[in-house]
CSV table of C-alpha atoms in Angstrom, one decimal:
chain,number,residue,atom,x,y,z
A,1,MET,CA,2.2,83.2,97.1
A,2,ARG,CA,3.6,86.0,94.8
A,3,GLY,CA,1.0,88.6,95.5
A,4,GLY,CA,-2.8,89.2,95.1
A,5,ALA,CA,-5.4,87.4,97.1
A,6,GLY,CA,-6.5,84.2,95.4
A,7,PHE,CA,-3.6,84.1,92.9
A,8,ASP,CA,-2.5,80.4,92.9
A,9,GLU,CA,1.1,79.7,91.9
A,10,LEU,CA,0.3,76.0,91.5
A,11,ILE,CA,-2.4,76.5,88.9
A,12,HIS,CA,-0.9,79.5,87.1
A,13,PRO,CA,1.9,77.9,84.8
A,14,ALA,CA,0.5,77.9,81.4
A,15,THR,CA,0.0,74.0,80.9
A,16,ARG,CA,-1.6,73.5,84.3
A,17,LEU,CA,-3.9,76.5,83.8
A,18,SER,CA,-5.1,75.1,80.5
A,19,ILE,CA,-5.8,71.7,82.1
A,20,VAL,CA,-7.6,73.2,85.1
A,21,ALA,CA,-9.6,75.7,82.9
A,22,LEU,CA,-10.7,72.8,80.7
A,23,LEU,CA,-11.7,70.6,83.7
A,24,ALA,CA,-13.6,73.6,85.3
A,25,ALA,CA,-16.1,73.4,82.5
A,26,ALA,CA,-16.5,69.7,82.7
A,27,ASP,CA,-17.8,67.0,85.1
A,28,TRP,CA,-14.9,64.9,84.0
A,29,ALA,CA,-12.6,64.6,81.0
A,30,ASP,CA,-10.6,61.6,79.6
A,31,PHE,CA,-6.9,61.7,79.8
A,32,ALA,CA,-6.9,61.2,76.0
A,33,PHE,CA,-9.3,64.1,75.4
A,34,ILE,CA,-7.1,66.5,77.5
A,35,ARG,CA,-4.0,65.3,75.9
A,36,ASP,CA,-5.4,65.8,72.4
A,37,GLU,CA,-7.1,69.2,72.9
A,38,LEU,CA,-4.0,70.6,74.7
A,39,THR,CA,-1.6,68.8,72.2
A,40,LEU,CA,0.5,67.4,75.1
A,41,SER,CA,2.6,64.3,75.3
A,42,ASP,CA,1.3,61.4,77.6
A,43,SER,CA,4.3,62.0,79.9
A,44,ALA,CA,3.8,65.7,80.1
A,45,LEU,CA,0.1,65.4,80.8
A,46,SER,CA,0.8,62.6,83.4
A,47,LYS,CA,3.3,64.9,85.3
A,48,GLN,CA,0.9,67.8,85.4
A,49,LEU,CA,-2.0,65.8,86.6
A,50,SER,CA,0.2,64.2,89.3
A,51,THR,CA,1.1,67.6,90.6
A,52,LEU,CA,-2.5,68.7,90.6
A,53,GLU,CA,-3.6,65.4,92.2
A,54,GLU,CA,-0.9,65.7,95.0
A,55,ALA,CA,-2.1,69.2,95.8
A,56,GLY,CA,-5.8,67.8,96.1
A,57,TYR,CA,-7.0,69.9,93.1
A,58,VAL,CA,-7.7,66.9,90.8
A,59,VAL,CA,-9.0,63.5,91.3
A,60,ILE,CA,-8.0,60.7,88.8
A,61,ASP,CA,-10.5,57.9,88.3
A,62,ARG,CA,-9.9,54.7,86.3
A,63,PRO,CA,-13.5,53.4,85.5
A,64,LEU,CA,-13.6,50.2,83.4
A,65,SER,CA,-15.7,50.6,80.4
A,66,ASP,CA,-16.0,48.7,77.1
A,67,ARG,CA,-13.5,46.3,78.6
A,68,ARG,CA,-10.9,49.1,78.3
A,69,ARG,CA,-9.2,50.8,81.4
A,70,ARG,CA,-9.9,54.5,81.0
A,71,VAL,CA,-8.3,57.4,82.9
A,72,ARG,CA,-10.5,60.2,83.9
A,73,ALA,CA,-9.7,63.6,85.5
A,74,ARG,CA,-12.1,65.8,87.5
A,75,LEU,CA,-11.5,68.8,89.6
A,76,THR,CA,-12.1,68.4,93.3
A,77,PRO,CA,-14.2,71.1,95.3
A,78,LEU,CA,-11.0,72.5,96.5
A,79,GLY,CA,-9.5,72.7,93.0
A,80,ARG,CA,-12.6,74.4,91.7
A,81,LYS,CA,-12.5,77.0,94.6
A,82,ARG,CA,-8.9,77.6,94.0
A,83,PHE,CA,-9.4,78.0,90.2
A,84,THR,CA,-12.4,80.5,90.8
A,85,ALA,CA,-10.2,82.5,93.2
A,86,HIS,CA,-7.3,82.4,90.8
A,87,VAL,CA,-9.5,83.8,87.9
A,88,ALA,CA,-10.8,86.4,90.2
A,89,ALA,CA,-7.3,87.4,91.0
A,90,LEU,CA,-6.4,87.7,87.3
A,91,ARG,CA,-9.5,89.8,86.7
A,92,GLY,CA,-8.6,92.0,89.6
A,93,ILE,CA,-5.0,92.6,88.2
A,94,ILE,CA,-6.7,93.9,84.9
A,95,GLU,CA,-9.2,95.9,86.7
A,96,SER,CA,-6.6,97.6,88.9
A,97,SER,CA,-4.4,98.3,85.9
A,98,ASP,CA,-7.4,99.9,84.0
A,99,ALA,CA,-8.2,101.9,87.0
A,100,THR,CA,-4.6,103.2,87.1
A,101,LEU,CA,-4.9,104.1,83.5
A,102,VAL,CA,-8.1,106.1,83.9
B,1,MET,CA,0.4,94.9,97.7
B,2,THR,CA,2.1,94.6,94.3
B,3,ASN,CA,0.4,92.6,91.6
B,4,PRO,CA,2.0,89.2,90.8
B,5,LEU,CA,1.5,89.7,87.1
B,6,SER,CA,1.5,92.5,84.8
B,7,ASP,CA,-1.8,93.5,83.1
B,8,ALA,CA,-0.6,91.9,79.8
B,9,GLU,CA,0.3,88.6,81.5
B,10,ALA,CA,-3.1,88.4,83.4
B,11,ARG,CA,-4.9,89.0,80.0
B,12,VAL,CA,-3.0,86.0,78.4
B,13,ALA,CA,-3.8,83.9,81.3
B,14,LEU,CA,-7.5,84.9,81.3
B,15,HIS,CA,-7.5,84.2,77.4
B,16,GLU,CA,-6.2,80.7,78.2
B,17,VAL,CA,-9.0,80.2,80.8
B,18,GLU,CA,-11.6,81.2,78.4
B,19,ARG,CA,-9.9,78.9,75.7
B,20,GLY,CA,-10.3,76.0,77.9
B,21,ARG,CA,-14.1,76.8,78.5
B,22,GLU,CA,-14.5,76.9,74.7
B,23,ARG,CA,-12.8,73.6,74.2
B,24,VAL,CA,-15.4,72.0,76.4
B,25,ILE,CA,-18.3,74.0,75.0
B,26,ASP,CA,-17.3,72.8,71.5
B,27,GLN,CA,-18.2,69.3,72.7
B,28,ILE,CA,-21.7,70.1,73.4
B,29,GLY,CA,-24.0,68.2,71.1
B,30,MET,CA,-25.6,64.9,70.4
B,31,PRO,CA,-23.7,62.2,68.4
B,32,ALA,CA,-24.6,62.0,64.8
B,33,TRP,CA,-26.0,58.4,65.2
B,34,TYR,CA,-28.8,59.8,67.6
B,35,TRP,CA,-30.2,62.0,64.9
B,36,TRP,CA,-30.0,59.3,62.2
B,37,GLY,CA,-31.5,56.9,64.5
B,38,LEU,CA,-34.3,59.2,65.5
B,39,ALA,CA,-35.0,60.0,61.9
B,40,GLY,CA,-35.0,56.3,61.0
B,41,CYS,CA,-37.4,55.4,63.9
B,42,TRP,CA,-39.7,58.4,62.9
B,43,ILE,CA,-40.1,57.0,59.3
B,44,ALA,CA,-40.6,53.5,60.7
B,45,LEU,CA,-43.4,54.7,63.0
B,46,GLY,CA,-44.9,56.6,60.2
B,47,VAL,CA,-45.0,53.6,57.8
B,48,LEU,CA,-46.5,51.4,60.6
B,49,ASN,CA,-49.2,54.0,61.1
B,50,ASP,CA,-50.2,53.4,57.5
B,51,VAL,CA,-49.9,49.7,57.2
B,52,ALA,CA,-50.2,48.1,60.7
B,53,ASN,CA,-53.1,47.5,63.0
B,54,ALA,CA,-53.8,49.6,66.1
B,55,TRP,CA,-52.0,47.1,68.4
B,56,VAL,CA,-48.8,46.9,66.6
B,57,ILE,CA,-48.7,50.7,66.3
B,58,ALA,CA,-49.4,51.2,70.1
B,59,VAL,CA,-46.7,48.6,71.1
B,60,ALA,CA,-44.1,50.1,68.6
B,61,THR,CA,-44.9,53.7,69.9
B,62,VAL,CA,-44.4,52.7,73.5
B,63,ALA,CA,-41.2,50.8,72.7
B,64,PHE,CA,-39.9,53.7,70.8
B,65,GLY,CA,-40.7,56.1,73.8
B,66,ALA,CA,-39.0,53.7,76.3
B,67,VAL,CA,-35.8,53.3,74.1
B,68,HIS,CA,-35.6,57.0,73.4
B,69,SER,CA,-36.0,57.9,76.9
B,70,ALA,CA,-33.3,55.7,78.0
B,71,VAL,CA,-31.0,56.8,75.3
B,72,SER,CA,-31.7,60.6,75.7
B,73,GLN,CA,-31.2,60.4,79.5
B,74,ARG,CA,-27.8,58.9,78.9
B,75,LEU,CA,-26.9,61.6,76.4
B,76,LEU,CA,-27.8,64.1,79.0
B,77,ALA,CA,-29.1,66.8,76.5
B,78,GLY,CA,-25.9,67.4,74.7
B,79,ARG,CA,-23.4,67.1,77.6
B,80,GLN,CA,-21.8,63.9,76.3
B,81,ARG,CA,-21.5,63.9,72.6
B,82,SER,CA,-18.2,62.0,72.7
B,83,GLY,CA,-17.1,59.5,75.4
B,84,GLY,CA,-14.1,61.9,76.1
B,85,VAL,CA,-15.7,64.5,78.2
B,86,ARG,CA,-19.0,65.3,80.1
B,87,VAL,CA,-19.8,69.0,80.0
B,88,ARG,CA,-21.0,70.5,83.3
B,89,ALA,CA,-24.7,71.1,83.3
B,90,ASP,CA,-24.3,74.8,84.2
B,91,VAL,CA,-21.9,75.3,81.2
B,92,VAL,CA,-24.5,73.8,78.8
B,93,GLY,CA,-27.3,75.9,80.5
B,94,ARG,CA,-30.4,74.8,82.5
B,95,ARG,CA,-32.7,75.4,79.5
B,96,ALA,CA,-30.8,73.0,77.2
B,97,PRO,CA,-32.8,69.8,78.0
B,98,LEU,CA,-36.0,71.9,77.7
B,99,VAL,CA,-35.0,73.2,74.3
B,100,VAL,CA,-34.2,69.7,73.0
B,101,PHE,CA,-37.6,68.3,74.5
B,102,GLY,CA,-39.4,71.3,73.0
B,103,PHE,CA,-37.9,70.5,69.5
B,104,LEU,CA,-39.0,66.9,69.8
B,105,VAL,CA,-42.5,68.0,70.8
B,106,ALA,CA,-42.7,70.4,67.9
B,107,LEU,CA,-41.6,67.6,65.6
B,108,ALA,CA,-44.5,65.4,66.8
B,109,GLY,CA,-46.8,68.3,66.2
B,110,VAL,CA,-45.5,68.9,62.7
B,111,THR,CA,-45.9,65.2,62.0
B,112,VAL,CA,-49.5,65.2,62.9
B,113,ALA,CA,-50.2,68.4,61.1
B,114,ALA,CA,-48.3,67.3,57.9
B,115,ALA,CA,-50.1,63.8,58.0
B,116,PHE,CA,-53.5,65.6,58.1
B,117,ALA,CA,-52.6,68.0,55.3
B,118,VAL,CA,-51.3,65.2,53.2
B,119,TYR,CA,-54.5,63.0,54.0
B,120,ALA,CA,-56.6,66.0,53.1
B,121,ASP,CA,-54.9,66.2,49.7
B,122,GLY,CA,-56.0,62.6,49.2
B,123,ALA,CA,-52.5,60.8,49.2
B,124,GLU,CA,-52.6,57.2,50.2
B,125,HIS,CA,-49.9,57.0,52.8
B,126,PRO,CA,-50.1,60.3,54.8
B,127,ALA,CA,-48.3,59.2,57.9
B,128,THR,CA,-45.3,57.8,55.8
B,129,ILE,CA,-45.1,61.0,53.8
B,130,ALA,CA,-45.3,63.2,56.9
B,131,SER,CA,-42.6,61.1,58.7
B,132,VAL,CA,-40.1,61.4,55.8
B,133,PHE,CA,-40.6,65.1,55.7
B,134,VAL,CA,-40.1,65.4,59.6
B,135,ALA,CA,-37.1,63.0,59.5
B,136,ALA,CA,-35.5,65.5,57.0
B,137,LEU,CA,-36.3,68.2,59.6
B,138,ILE,CA,-34.7,66.1,62.3
B,139,LEU,CA,-31.5,65.6,60.3
B,140,LEU,CA,-31.2,69.3,59.3
B,141,GLY,CA,-32.6,70.9,62.4
B,142,GLY,CA,-31.1,68.7,65.2
B,143,PRO,CA,-27.5,69.7,64.7
B,144,ARG,CA,-28.7,73.3,64.4
B,145,VAL,CA,-30.5,73.2,67.6
B,146,MET,CA,-27.3,72.0,69.3
B,147,ALA,CA,-25.3,74.7,67.5
B,148,ALA,CA,-27.6,77.3,69.0
B,149,ILE,CA,-27.0,75.7,72.4
B,150,ARG,CA,-23.3,75.9,72.0
B,151,GLN,CA,-23.7,79.6,70.9
B,152,ARG,CA,-25.7,80.4,74.0
B,153,ALA,CA,-23.1,78.7,76.2
B,154,ARG,CA,-20.3,80.8,74.7
B,155,ARG,CA,-22.2,84.1,75.4
B,156,ALA,CA,-23.1,83.0,79.0
B,157,GLU,CA,-21.1,84.4,81.8
B,158,PRO,CA,-18.7,81.7,83.4
B,159,ARG,CA,-19.7,80.8,87.0
């Protein structure tokens, strides 16, 4: 950990932060939806989701619907908890900076 | 303890967090086919009220209610406009299903009131005329109701 309580090194890199922020507002999101919204390549998104899945932050489901195999991602309770803490840490940094200025 | 990021970096990261939430909020809504289907069924029920006997009207109304209930439950009050994402209930807002339900109840009330008004004016097919009027309200008003729910979700504090 680089510093402030709740700051999460795994979530913070820009691409992973975008993925987790999107999943935090959803029950689940399709692989294709995340890829298109964040304009990522299939391989880049797969890599980031694998990292998040290995950390236990994300679960990948593969429901069968319309005779097509879909890939859906959703945040785990742990992932949601770490994301909430990370956002609180970011807010804390801004607040402490504002307090220093005042 | 030193901060892991500068103030500017933290702001950029928070902006990205908010952008992620907005991307999902943009997906709140009902599919277009829902509003067109609802408007079509509304007109069909209006026509039946003018031309069919009471049994046919009763069966059609119950069938409409059952099909609509099944479809609207699946659509989860705007949480799944596309098949790509399902918006969290707390992001859409607890009141959203009530707002959609209230809109539909209001439409039913407007239909009855309009039909009586048209009937009082001496027109031959009051229920048909009223249902066409309300179908137009559905097509114009439905997407606006969902836009208002999106707007409210944007203003809400993230949990």
